[in-house]
mmCIF file of C-alpha atoms in Angstrom:
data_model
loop_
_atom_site.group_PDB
_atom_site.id
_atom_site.type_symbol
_atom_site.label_atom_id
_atom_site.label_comp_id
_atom_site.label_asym_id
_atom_site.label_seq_id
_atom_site.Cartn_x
_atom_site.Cartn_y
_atom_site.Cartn_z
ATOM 1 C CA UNK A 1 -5.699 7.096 -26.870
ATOM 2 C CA UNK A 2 -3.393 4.679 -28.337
ATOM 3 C CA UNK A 3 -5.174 1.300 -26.459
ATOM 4 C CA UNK A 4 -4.152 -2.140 -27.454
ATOM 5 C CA UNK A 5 -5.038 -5.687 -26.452
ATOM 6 C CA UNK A 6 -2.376 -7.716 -25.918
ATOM 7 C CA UNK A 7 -3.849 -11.131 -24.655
ATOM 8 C CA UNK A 8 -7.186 -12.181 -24.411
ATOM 9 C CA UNK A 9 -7.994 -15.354 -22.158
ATOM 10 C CA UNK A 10 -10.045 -18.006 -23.722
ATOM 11 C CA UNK A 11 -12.476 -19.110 -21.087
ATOM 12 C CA UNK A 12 -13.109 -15.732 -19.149
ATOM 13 C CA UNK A 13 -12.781 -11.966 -20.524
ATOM 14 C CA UNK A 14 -9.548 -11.078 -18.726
ATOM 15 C CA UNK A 15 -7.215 -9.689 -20.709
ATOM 16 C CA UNK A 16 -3.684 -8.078 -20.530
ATOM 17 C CA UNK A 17 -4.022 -4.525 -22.554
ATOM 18 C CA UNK A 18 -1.851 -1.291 -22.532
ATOM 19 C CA UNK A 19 -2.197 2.661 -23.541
ATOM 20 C CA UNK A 20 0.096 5.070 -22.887
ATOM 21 C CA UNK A 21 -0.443 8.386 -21.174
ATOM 22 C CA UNK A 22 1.450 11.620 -20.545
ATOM 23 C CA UNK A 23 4.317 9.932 -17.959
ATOM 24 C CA UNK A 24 4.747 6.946 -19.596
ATOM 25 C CA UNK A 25 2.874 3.328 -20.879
ATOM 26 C CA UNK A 26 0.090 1.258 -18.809
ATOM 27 C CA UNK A 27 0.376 -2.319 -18.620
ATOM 28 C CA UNK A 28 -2.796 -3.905 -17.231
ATOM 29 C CA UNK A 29 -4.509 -5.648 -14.873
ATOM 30 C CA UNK A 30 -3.161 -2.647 -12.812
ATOM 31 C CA UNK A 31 -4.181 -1.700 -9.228
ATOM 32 C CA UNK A 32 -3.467 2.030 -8.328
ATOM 33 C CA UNK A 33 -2.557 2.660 -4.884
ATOM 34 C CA UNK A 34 -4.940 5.707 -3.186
ATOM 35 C CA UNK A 35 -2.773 8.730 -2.369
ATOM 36 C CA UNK A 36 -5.942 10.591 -1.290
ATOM 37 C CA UNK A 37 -3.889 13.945 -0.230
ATOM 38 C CA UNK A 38 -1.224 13.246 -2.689
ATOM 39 C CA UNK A 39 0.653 10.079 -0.843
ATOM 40 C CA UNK A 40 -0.185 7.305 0.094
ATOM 41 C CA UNK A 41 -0.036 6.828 3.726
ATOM 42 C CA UNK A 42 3.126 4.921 5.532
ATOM 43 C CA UNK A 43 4.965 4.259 2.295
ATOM 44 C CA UNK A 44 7.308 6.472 0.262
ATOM 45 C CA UNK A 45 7.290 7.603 -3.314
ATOM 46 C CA UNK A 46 10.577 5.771 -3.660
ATOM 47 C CA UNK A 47 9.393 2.437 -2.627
ATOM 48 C CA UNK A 48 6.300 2.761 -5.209
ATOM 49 C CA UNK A 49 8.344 3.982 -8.187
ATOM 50 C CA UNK A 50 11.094 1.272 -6.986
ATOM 51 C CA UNK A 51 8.381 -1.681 -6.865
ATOM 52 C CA UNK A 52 7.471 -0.805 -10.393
ATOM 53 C CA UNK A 53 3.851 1.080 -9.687
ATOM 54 C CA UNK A 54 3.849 3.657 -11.961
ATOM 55 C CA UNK A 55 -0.278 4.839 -11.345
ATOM 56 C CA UNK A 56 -1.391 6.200 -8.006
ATOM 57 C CA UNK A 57 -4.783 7.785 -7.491
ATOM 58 C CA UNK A 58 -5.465 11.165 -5.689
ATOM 59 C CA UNK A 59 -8.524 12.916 -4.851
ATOM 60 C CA UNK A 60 -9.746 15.572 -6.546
ATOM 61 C CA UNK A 61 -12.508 16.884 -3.748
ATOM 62 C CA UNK A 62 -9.710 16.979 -0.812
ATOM 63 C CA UNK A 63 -6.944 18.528 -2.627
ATOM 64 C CA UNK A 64 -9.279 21.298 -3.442
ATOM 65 C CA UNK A 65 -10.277 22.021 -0.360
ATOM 66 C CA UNK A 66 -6.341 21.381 0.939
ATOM 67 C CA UNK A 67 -3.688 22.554 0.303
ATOM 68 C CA UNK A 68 -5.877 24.311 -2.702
ATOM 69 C CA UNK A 69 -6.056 24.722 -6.480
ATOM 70 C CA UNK A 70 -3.749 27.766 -6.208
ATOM 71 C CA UNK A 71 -0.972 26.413 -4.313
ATOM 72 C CA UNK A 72 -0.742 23.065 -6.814
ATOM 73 C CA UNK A 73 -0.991 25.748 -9.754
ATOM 74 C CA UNK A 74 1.842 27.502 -8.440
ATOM 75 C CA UNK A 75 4.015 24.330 -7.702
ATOM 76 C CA UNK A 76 3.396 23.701 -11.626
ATOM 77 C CA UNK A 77 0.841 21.118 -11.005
ATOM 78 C CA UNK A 78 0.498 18.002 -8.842
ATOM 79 C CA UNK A 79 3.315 15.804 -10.197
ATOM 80 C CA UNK A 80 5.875 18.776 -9.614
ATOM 81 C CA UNK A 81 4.308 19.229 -6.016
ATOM 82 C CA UNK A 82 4.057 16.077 -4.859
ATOM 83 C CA UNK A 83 7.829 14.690 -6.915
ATOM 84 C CA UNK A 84 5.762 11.967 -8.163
ATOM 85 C CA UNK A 85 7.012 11.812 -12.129
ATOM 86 C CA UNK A 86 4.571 9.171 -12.755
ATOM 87 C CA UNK A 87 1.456 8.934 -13.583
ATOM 88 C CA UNK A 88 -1.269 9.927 -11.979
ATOM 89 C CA UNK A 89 -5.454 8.914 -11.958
ATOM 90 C CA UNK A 90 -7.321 12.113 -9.889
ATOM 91 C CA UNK A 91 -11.192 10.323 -8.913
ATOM 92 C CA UNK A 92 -13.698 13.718 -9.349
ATOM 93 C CA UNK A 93 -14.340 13.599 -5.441
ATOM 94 C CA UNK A 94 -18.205 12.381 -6.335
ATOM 95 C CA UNK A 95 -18.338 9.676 -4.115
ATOM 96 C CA UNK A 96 -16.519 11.826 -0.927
ATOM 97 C CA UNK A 97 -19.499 14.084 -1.443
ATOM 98 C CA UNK A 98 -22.054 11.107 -1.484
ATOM 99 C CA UNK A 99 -20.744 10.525 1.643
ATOM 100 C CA UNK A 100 -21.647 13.730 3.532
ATOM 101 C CA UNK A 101 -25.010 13.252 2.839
ATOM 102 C CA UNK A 102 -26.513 15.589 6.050
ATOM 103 C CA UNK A 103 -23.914 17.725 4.871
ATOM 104 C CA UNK A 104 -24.275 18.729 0.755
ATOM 105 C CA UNK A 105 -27.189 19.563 -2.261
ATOM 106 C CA UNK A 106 -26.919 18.212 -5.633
ATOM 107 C CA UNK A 107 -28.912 19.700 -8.418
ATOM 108 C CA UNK A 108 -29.071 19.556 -12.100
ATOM 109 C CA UNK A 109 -25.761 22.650 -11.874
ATOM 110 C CA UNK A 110 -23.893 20.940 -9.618
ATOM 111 C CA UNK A 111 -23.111 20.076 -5.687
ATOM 112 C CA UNK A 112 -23.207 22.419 -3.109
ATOM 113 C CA UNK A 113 -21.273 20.979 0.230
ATOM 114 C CA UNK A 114 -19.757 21.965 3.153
ATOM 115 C CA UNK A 115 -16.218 21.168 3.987
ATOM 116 C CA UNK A 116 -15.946 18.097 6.131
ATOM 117 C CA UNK A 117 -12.496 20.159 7.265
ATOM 118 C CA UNK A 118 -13.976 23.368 8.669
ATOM 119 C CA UNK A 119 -17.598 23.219 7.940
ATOM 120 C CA UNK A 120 -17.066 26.415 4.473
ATOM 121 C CA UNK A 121 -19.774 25.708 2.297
ATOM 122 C CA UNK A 122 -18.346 25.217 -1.391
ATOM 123 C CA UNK A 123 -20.004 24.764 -4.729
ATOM 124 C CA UNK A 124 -18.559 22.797 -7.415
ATOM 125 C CA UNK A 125 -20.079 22.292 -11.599
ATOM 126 C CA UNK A 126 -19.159 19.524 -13.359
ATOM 127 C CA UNK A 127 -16.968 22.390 -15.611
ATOM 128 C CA UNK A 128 -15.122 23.246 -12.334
ATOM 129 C CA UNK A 129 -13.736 19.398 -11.372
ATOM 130 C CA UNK A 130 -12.685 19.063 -14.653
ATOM 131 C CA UNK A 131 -10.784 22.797 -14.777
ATOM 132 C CA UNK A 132 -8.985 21.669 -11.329
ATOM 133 C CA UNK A 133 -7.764 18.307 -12.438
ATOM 134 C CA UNK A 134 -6.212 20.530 -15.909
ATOM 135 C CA UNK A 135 -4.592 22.790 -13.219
ATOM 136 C CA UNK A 136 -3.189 19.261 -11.630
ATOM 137 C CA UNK A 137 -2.486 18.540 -15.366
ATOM 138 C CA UNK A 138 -4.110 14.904 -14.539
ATOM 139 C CA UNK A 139 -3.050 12.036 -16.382
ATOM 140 C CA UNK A 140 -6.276 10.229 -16.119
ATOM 141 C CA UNK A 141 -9.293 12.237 -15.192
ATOM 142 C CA UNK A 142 -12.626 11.730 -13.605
ATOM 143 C CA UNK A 143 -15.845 13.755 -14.055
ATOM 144 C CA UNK A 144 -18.167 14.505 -11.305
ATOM 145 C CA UNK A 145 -21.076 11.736 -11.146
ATOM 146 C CA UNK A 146 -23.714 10.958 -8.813
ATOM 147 C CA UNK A 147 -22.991 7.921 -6.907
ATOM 148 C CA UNK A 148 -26.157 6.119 -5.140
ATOM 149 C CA UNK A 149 -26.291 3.913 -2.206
ATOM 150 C CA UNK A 150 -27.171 0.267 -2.110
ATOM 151 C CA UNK A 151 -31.019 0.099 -1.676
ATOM 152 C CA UNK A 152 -31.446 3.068 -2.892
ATOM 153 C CA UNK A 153 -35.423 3.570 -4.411
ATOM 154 C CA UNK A 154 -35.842 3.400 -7.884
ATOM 155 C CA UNK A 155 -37.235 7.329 -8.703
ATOM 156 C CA UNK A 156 -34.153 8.288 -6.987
ATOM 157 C CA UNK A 157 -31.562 6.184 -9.085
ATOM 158 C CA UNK A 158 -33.250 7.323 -12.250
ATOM 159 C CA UNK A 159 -32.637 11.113 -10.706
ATOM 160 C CA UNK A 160 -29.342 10.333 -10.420
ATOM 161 C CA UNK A 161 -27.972 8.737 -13.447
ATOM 162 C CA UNK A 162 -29.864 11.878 -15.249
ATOM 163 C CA UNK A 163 -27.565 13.842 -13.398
ATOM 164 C CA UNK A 164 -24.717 11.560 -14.159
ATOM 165 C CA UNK A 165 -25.328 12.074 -18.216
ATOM 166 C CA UNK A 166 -25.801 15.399 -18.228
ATOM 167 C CA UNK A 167 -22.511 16.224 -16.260
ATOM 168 C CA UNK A 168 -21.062 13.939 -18.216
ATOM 169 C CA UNK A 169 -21.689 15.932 -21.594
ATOM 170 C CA UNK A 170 -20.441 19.020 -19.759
ATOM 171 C CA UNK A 171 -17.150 17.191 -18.233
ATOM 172 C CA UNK A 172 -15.965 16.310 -22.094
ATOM 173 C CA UNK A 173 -17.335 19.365 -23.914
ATOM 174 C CA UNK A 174 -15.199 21.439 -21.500
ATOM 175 C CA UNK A 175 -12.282 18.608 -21.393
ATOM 176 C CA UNK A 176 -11.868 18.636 -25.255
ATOM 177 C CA UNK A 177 -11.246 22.244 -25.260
ATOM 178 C CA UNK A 178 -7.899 21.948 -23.068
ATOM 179 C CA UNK A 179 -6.823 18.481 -23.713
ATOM 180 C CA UNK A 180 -3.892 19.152 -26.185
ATOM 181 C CA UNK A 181 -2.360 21.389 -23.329
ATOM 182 C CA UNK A 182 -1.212 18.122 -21.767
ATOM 183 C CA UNK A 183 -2.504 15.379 -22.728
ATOM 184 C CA UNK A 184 -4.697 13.665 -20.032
ATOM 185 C CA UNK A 185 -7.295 11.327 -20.642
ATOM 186 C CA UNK A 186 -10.753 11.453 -19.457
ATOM 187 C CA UNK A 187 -12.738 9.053 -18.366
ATOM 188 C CA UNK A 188 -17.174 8.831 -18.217
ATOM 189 C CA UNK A 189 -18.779 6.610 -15.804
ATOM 190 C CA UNK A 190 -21.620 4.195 -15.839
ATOM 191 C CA UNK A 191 -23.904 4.397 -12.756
ATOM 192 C CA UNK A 192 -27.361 2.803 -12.552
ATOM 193 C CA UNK A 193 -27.217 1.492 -8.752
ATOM 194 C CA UNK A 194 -28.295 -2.056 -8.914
ATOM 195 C CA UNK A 195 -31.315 -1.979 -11.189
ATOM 196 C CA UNK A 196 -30.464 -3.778 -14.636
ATOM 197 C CA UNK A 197 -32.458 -1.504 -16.875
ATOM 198 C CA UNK A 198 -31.070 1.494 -15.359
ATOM 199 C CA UNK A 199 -27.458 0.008 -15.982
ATOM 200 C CA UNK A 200 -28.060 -0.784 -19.155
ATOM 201 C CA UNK A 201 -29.555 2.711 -19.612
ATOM 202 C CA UNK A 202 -26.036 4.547 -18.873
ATOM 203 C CA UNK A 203 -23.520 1.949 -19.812
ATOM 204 C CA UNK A 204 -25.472 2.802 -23.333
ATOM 205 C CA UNK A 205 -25.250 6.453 -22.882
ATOM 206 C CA UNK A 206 -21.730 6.639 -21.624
ATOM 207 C CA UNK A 207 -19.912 4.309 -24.636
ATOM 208 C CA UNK A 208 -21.910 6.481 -27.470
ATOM 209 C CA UNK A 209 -19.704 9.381 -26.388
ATOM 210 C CA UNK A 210 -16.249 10.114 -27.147
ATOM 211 C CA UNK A 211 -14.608 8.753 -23.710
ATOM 212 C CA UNK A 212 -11.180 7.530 -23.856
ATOM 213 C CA UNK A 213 -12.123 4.963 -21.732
ATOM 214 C CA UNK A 214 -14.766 3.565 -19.255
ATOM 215 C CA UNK A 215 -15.317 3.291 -15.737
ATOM 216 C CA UNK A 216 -17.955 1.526 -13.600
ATOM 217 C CA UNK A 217 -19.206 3.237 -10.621
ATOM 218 C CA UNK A 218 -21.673 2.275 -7.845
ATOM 219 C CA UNK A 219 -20.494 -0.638 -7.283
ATOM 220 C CA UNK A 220 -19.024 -2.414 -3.631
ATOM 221 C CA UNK A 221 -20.930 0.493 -1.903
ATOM 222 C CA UNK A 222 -22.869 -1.667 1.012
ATOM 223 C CA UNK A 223 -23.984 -4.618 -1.501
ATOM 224 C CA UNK A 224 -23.242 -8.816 -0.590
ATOM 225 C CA UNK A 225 -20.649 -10.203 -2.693
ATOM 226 C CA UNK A 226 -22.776 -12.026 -5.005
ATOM 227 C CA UNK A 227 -24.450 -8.971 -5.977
ATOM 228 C CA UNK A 228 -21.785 -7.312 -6.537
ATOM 229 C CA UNK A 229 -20.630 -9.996 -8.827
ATOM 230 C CA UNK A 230 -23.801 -9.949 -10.263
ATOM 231 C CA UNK A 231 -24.222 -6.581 -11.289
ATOM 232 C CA UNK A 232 -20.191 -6.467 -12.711
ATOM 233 C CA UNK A 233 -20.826 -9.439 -14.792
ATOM 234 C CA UNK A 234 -23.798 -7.720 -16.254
ATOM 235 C CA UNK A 235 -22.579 -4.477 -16.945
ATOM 236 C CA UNK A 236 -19.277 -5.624 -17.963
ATOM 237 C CA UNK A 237 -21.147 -7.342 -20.868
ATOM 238 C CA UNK A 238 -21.925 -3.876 -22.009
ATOM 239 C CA UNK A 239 -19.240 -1.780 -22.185
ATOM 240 C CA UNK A 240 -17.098 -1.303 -25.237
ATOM 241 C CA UNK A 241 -14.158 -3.870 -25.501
ATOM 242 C CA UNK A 242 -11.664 -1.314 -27.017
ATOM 243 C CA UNK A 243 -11.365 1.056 -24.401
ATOM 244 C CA UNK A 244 -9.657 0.668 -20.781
ATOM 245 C CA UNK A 245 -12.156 -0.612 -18.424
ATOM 246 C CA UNK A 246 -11.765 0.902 -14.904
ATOM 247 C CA UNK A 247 -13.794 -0.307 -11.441
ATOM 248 C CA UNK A 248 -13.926 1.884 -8.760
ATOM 249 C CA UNK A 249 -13.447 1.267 -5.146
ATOM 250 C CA UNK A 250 -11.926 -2.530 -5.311
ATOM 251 C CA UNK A 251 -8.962 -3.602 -3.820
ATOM 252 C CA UNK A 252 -9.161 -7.063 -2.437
ATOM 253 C CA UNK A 253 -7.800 -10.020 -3.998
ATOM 254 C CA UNK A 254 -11.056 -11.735 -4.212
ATOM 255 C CA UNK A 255 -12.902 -8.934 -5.594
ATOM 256 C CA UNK A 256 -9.584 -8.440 -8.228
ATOM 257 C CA UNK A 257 -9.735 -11.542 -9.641
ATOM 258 C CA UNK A 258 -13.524 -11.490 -10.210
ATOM 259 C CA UNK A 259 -13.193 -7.788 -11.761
ATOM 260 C CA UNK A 260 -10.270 -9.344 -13.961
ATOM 261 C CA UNK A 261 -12.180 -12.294 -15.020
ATOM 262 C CA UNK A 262 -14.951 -9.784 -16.303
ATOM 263 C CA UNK A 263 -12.509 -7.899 -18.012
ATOM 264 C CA UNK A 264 -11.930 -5.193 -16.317
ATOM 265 C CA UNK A 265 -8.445 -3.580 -16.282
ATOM 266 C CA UNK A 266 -8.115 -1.165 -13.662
ATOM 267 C CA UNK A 267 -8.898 -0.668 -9.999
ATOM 268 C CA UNK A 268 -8.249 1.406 -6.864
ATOM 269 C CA UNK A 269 -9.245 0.789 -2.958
ATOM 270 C CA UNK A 270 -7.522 2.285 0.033
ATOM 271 C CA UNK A 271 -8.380 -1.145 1.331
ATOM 272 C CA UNK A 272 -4.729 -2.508 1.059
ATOM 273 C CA UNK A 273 -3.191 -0.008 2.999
ATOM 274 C CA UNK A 274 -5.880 1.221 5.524
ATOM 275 C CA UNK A 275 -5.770 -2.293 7.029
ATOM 276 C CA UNK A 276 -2.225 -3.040 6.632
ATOM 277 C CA UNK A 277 -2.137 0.514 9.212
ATOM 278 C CA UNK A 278 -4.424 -1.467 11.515
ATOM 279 C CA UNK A 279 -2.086 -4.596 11.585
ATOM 280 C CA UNK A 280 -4.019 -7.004 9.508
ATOM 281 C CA UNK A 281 -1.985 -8.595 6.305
ATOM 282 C CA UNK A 282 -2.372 -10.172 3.245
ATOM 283 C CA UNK A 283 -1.164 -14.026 2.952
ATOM 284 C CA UNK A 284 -1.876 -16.470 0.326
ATOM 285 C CA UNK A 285 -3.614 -18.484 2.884
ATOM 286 C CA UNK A 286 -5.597 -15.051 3.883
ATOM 287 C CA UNK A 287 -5.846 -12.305 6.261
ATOM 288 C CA UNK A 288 -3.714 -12.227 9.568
ATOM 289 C CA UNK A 289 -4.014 -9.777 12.416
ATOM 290 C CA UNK A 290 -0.030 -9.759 13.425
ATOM 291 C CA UNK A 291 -1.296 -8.275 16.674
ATOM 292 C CA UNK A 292 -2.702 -11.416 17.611
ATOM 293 C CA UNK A 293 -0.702 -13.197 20.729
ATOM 294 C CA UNK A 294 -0.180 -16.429 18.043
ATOM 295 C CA UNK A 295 2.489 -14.638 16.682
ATOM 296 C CA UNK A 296 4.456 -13.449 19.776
ATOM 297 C CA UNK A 297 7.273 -16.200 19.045
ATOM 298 C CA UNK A 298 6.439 -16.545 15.195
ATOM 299 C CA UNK A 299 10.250 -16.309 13.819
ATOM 300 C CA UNK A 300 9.016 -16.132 10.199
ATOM 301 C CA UNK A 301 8.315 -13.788 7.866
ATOM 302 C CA UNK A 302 4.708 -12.683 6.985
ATOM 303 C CA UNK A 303 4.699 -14.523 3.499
ATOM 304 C CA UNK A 304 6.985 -16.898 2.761
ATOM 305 C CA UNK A 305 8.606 -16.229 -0.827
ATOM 306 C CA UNK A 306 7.580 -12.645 -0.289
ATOM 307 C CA UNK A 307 10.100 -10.313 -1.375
ATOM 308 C CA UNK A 308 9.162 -7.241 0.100
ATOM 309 C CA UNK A 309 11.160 -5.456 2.529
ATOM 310 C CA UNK A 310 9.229 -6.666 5.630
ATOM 311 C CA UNK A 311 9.391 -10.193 4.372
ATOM 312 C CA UNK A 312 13.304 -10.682 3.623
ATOM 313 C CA UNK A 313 14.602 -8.463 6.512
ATOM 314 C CA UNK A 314 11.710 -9.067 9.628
ATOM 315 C CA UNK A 315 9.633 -11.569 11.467
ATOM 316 C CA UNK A 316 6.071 -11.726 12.143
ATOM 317 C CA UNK A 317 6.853 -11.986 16.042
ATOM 318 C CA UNK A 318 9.287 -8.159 15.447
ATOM 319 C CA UNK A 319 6.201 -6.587 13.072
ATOM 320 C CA UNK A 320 3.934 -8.050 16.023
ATOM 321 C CA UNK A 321 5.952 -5.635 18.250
ATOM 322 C CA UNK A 322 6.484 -2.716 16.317
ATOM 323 C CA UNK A 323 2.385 -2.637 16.353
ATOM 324 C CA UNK A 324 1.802 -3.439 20.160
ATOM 325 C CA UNK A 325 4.866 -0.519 21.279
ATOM 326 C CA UNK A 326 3.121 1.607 18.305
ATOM 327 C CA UNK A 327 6.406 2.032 16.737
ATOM 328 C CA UNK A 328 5.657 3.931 12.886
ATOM 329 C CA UNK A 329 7.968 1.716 11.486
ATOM 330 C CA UNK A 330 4.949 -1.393 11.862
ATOM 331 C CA UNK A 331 2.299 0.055 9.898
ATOM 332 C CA UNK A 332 5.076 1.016 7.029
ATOM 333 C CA UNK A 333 6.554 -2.538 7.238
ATOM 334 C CA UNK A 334 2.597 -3.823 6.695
ATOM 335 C CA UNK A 335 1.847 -1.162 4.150
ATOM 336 C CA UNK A 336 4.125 -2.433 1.936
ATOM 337 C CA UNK A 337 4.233 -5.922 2.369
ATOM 338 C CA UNK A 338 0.315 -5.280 1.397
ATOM 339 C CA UNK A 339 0.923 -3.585 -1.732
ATOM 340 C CA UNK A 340 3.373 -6.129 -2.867
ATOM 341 C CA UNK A 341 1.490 -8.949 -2.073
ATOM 342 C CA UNK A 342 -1.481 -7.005 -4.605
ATOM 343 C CA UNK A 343 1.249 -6.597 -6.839
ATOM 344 C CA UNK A 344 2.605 -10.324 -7.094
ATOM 345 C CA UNK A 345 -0.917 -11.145 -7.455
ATOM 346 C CA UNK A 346 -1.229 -8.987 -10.381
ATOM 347 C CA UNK A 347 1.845 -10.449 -11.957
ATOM 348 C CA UNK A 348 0.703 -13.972 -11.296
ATOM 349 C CA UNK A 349 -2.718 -13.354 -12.998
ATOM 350 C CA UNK A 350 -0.776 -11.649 -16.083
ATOM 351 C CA UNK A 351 1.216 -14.762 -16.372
ATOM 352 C CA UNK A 352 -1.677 -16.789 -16.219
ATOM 353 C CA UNK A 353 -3.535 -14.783 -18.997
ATOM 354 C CA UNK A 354 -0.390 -15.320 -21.561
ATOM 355 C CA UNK A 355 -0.335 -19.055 -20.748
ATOM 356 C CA UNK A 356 -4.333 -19.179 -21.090
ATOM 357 C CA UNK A 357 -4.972 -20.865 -17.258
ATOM 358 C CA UNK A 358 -6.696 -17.566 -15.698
ATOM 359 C CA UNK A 359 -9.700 -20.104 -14.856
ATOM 360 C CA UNK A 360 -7.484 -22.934 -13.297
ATOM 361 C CA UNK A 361 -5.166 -19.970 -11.419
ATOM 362 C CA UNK A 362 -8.127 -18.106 -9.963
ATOM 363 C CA UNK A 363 -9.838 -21.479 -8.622
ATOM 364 C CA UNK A 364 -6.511 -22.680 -6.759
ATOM 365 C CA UNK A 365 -6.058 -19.316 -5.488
ATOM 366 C CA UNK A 366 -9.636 -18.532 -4.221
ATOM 367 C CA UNK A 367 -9.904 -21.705 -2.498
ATOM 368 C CA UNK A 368 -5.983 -21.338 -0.737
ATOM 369 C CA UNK A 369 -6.830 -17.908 0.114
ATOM 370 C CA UNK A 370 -10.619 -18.697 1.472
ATOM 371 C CA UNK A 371 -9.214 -21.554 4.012
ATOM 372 C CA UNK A 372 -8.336 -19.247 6.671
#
């Protein structure tokens, strides 16, 4: 992978880097909008491509089980099916099977589960996720990993990253054979749960292999905020500054600008959009429920300076509406706004990276955003 550093900040690790993958170059910090089923929910492709986002994440584990391998092989992959000619991150489905625990077996082969859809039981290698995200023709893939819960006991973590390694030297054995076909980059992942040894352990074991870049798992899975910061700070340390560094699972702008300040340059959450569906909204002052009775007679727009489409056309009183008469047009108003607001934020902490005040930035926005 052709990765490059383009600014490093001086007082933190953030840093602005890019690569460039099969449909086209990555700029970083970068948040990838989830488009579990292949689009992301309440917003079209049009609007993403238009707003500049040119990195969404699907799911490997529920486009498998629907619409199917076959049909996405037959549409000549998953950019041609879902008209998306950007690129595009598929996540193994790992941590979708974590969480049917009652419901799926892991062993040293692979996971047996059933289908949360109609109950089918399915088996899946490590081999097999990485043959369905070639038949995608992925631009960034994922391998299968074990994912472990906050608290979990000590035996059991150890287990698990065990696991983790070993499907990890099957994922890129099998990924290096088919990798000129098309170019997509695979990524390992550094488990551990929240024991520092056990970090240590597979942040070692993942950057000795030939990974074109790194991504840190098990994180903002139950834990307090400080341990989460805790346990990014420390494995951060270890991971190997000239590859892509990728959290999983984050997507709010205090937990962004804490992964950024540890130098990480990716990171995914349905979190923008999930609660942007439910009415609540990013401001820089922070959260708002627009269902709230406050806003009945509020003639201004969600953000001022925002230049989203909700934000230069509507009023938080009309949005307030469109939710309380259930009108679609509400939680596709909020959806964007949301994803525009992560995206100024983005830009701002770019900006703030090439000027060298990251440190000053975050502190005046953490303690604007924290007052509500």
């Amino acid at each position: 992978m052709d990765f490059k550093i383009i600014k490093a900040d001086s007082s933190s690790k953030a840093r602005i880097t890019e690569f460039i993958l099969p449909h086209g170059k990555i700029s970083t910090p970068i948040f990838m909008p989830v488009g579990t089923n292949g689009s992301v929910k309440a917003v079209k492709h049009k609007t993403l491509h238009d707003s500049g986002i040119n990195l969404i994440l699907s799911n490997t584990y529920h486009l498998y089980l629907r619409p199917g391998s076959d049909i996405i092989k037959r549409a000549g992959g998953l950019h041609n099916f879902i008209s998306w000619n950007q690129n595009i991150l598929t996540d193994s489905g790992g941590f979708q099977i974590f969480s049917l625990a009652p419901f799926r077996k892991i062993t040293k082969d692979g996971i047996k589960f059933r289908s949360h859809i109609d109950g089918s039981y399915h088996t899946l290698t490590p081999e097999d996720v990485i043959e369905l995200q070639r038949i995608f023709k992925s631009d960034i893939l994922m391998p299968l990993d074990v994912c472990t819960a906050y608290g979990t006991e000590y035996k059991k973590s150890i287990n698990a990253i065990k696991i983790t390694h070993n499907w990890a030297e099957r994922s890129i054995e099998y990924w290096k054979k088919y990798r000129e076909e098309w170019g997509g980059e695979l990524f390992g992942i550094i488990q551990g749960n929240f024991y520092k040894d056990l970090r240590k352990e597979s942040a070692e074991y993942i950057c000795n292999m030939d990974f074109p870049g790194i991504a840190i798992g098990g994180l903002s899975v139950g834990e307090s905020f400080d341990i989460f910061n805790e346990f990014l700070e420390y494995t951060s340390e270890l991971i190997d500054n000239n590859k892509p560094h990728y959290l999983m699972g984050i997507g709010t702008p205090e937990y962004i600008i804490e992964a950024v300040k540890n130098g990480i340059d990716m990171f995914d959450c349905v979190y923008p959009t999930r609660i942007a569906r439910n009415g609540t909204l990013f401001t820089r002052n922070g959260k708002i429920v627009i269902k709230k009775e406050i806003f009945a007679d509020d003639f201004g727009p969600i953000e001022e300076n925002c230049k989203c489409f909700a934000c230069t056309n509507y009023s938080r009183a009309f949005i307030r509406h469109l939710f309380k008469t259930n009108e679609i047009l509400g939680p596709m108003l909020a959806t964007e706004h949301n994803l525009t607001f992560i995206k100024d934020l983005i830009s701002e902490i770019k900006s703030n990276i090439e000027s060298d005040t990251f440190m000053d930035f975050r502190k005046r926005f953490l303690d604007n955003y924290g007052r509500n």
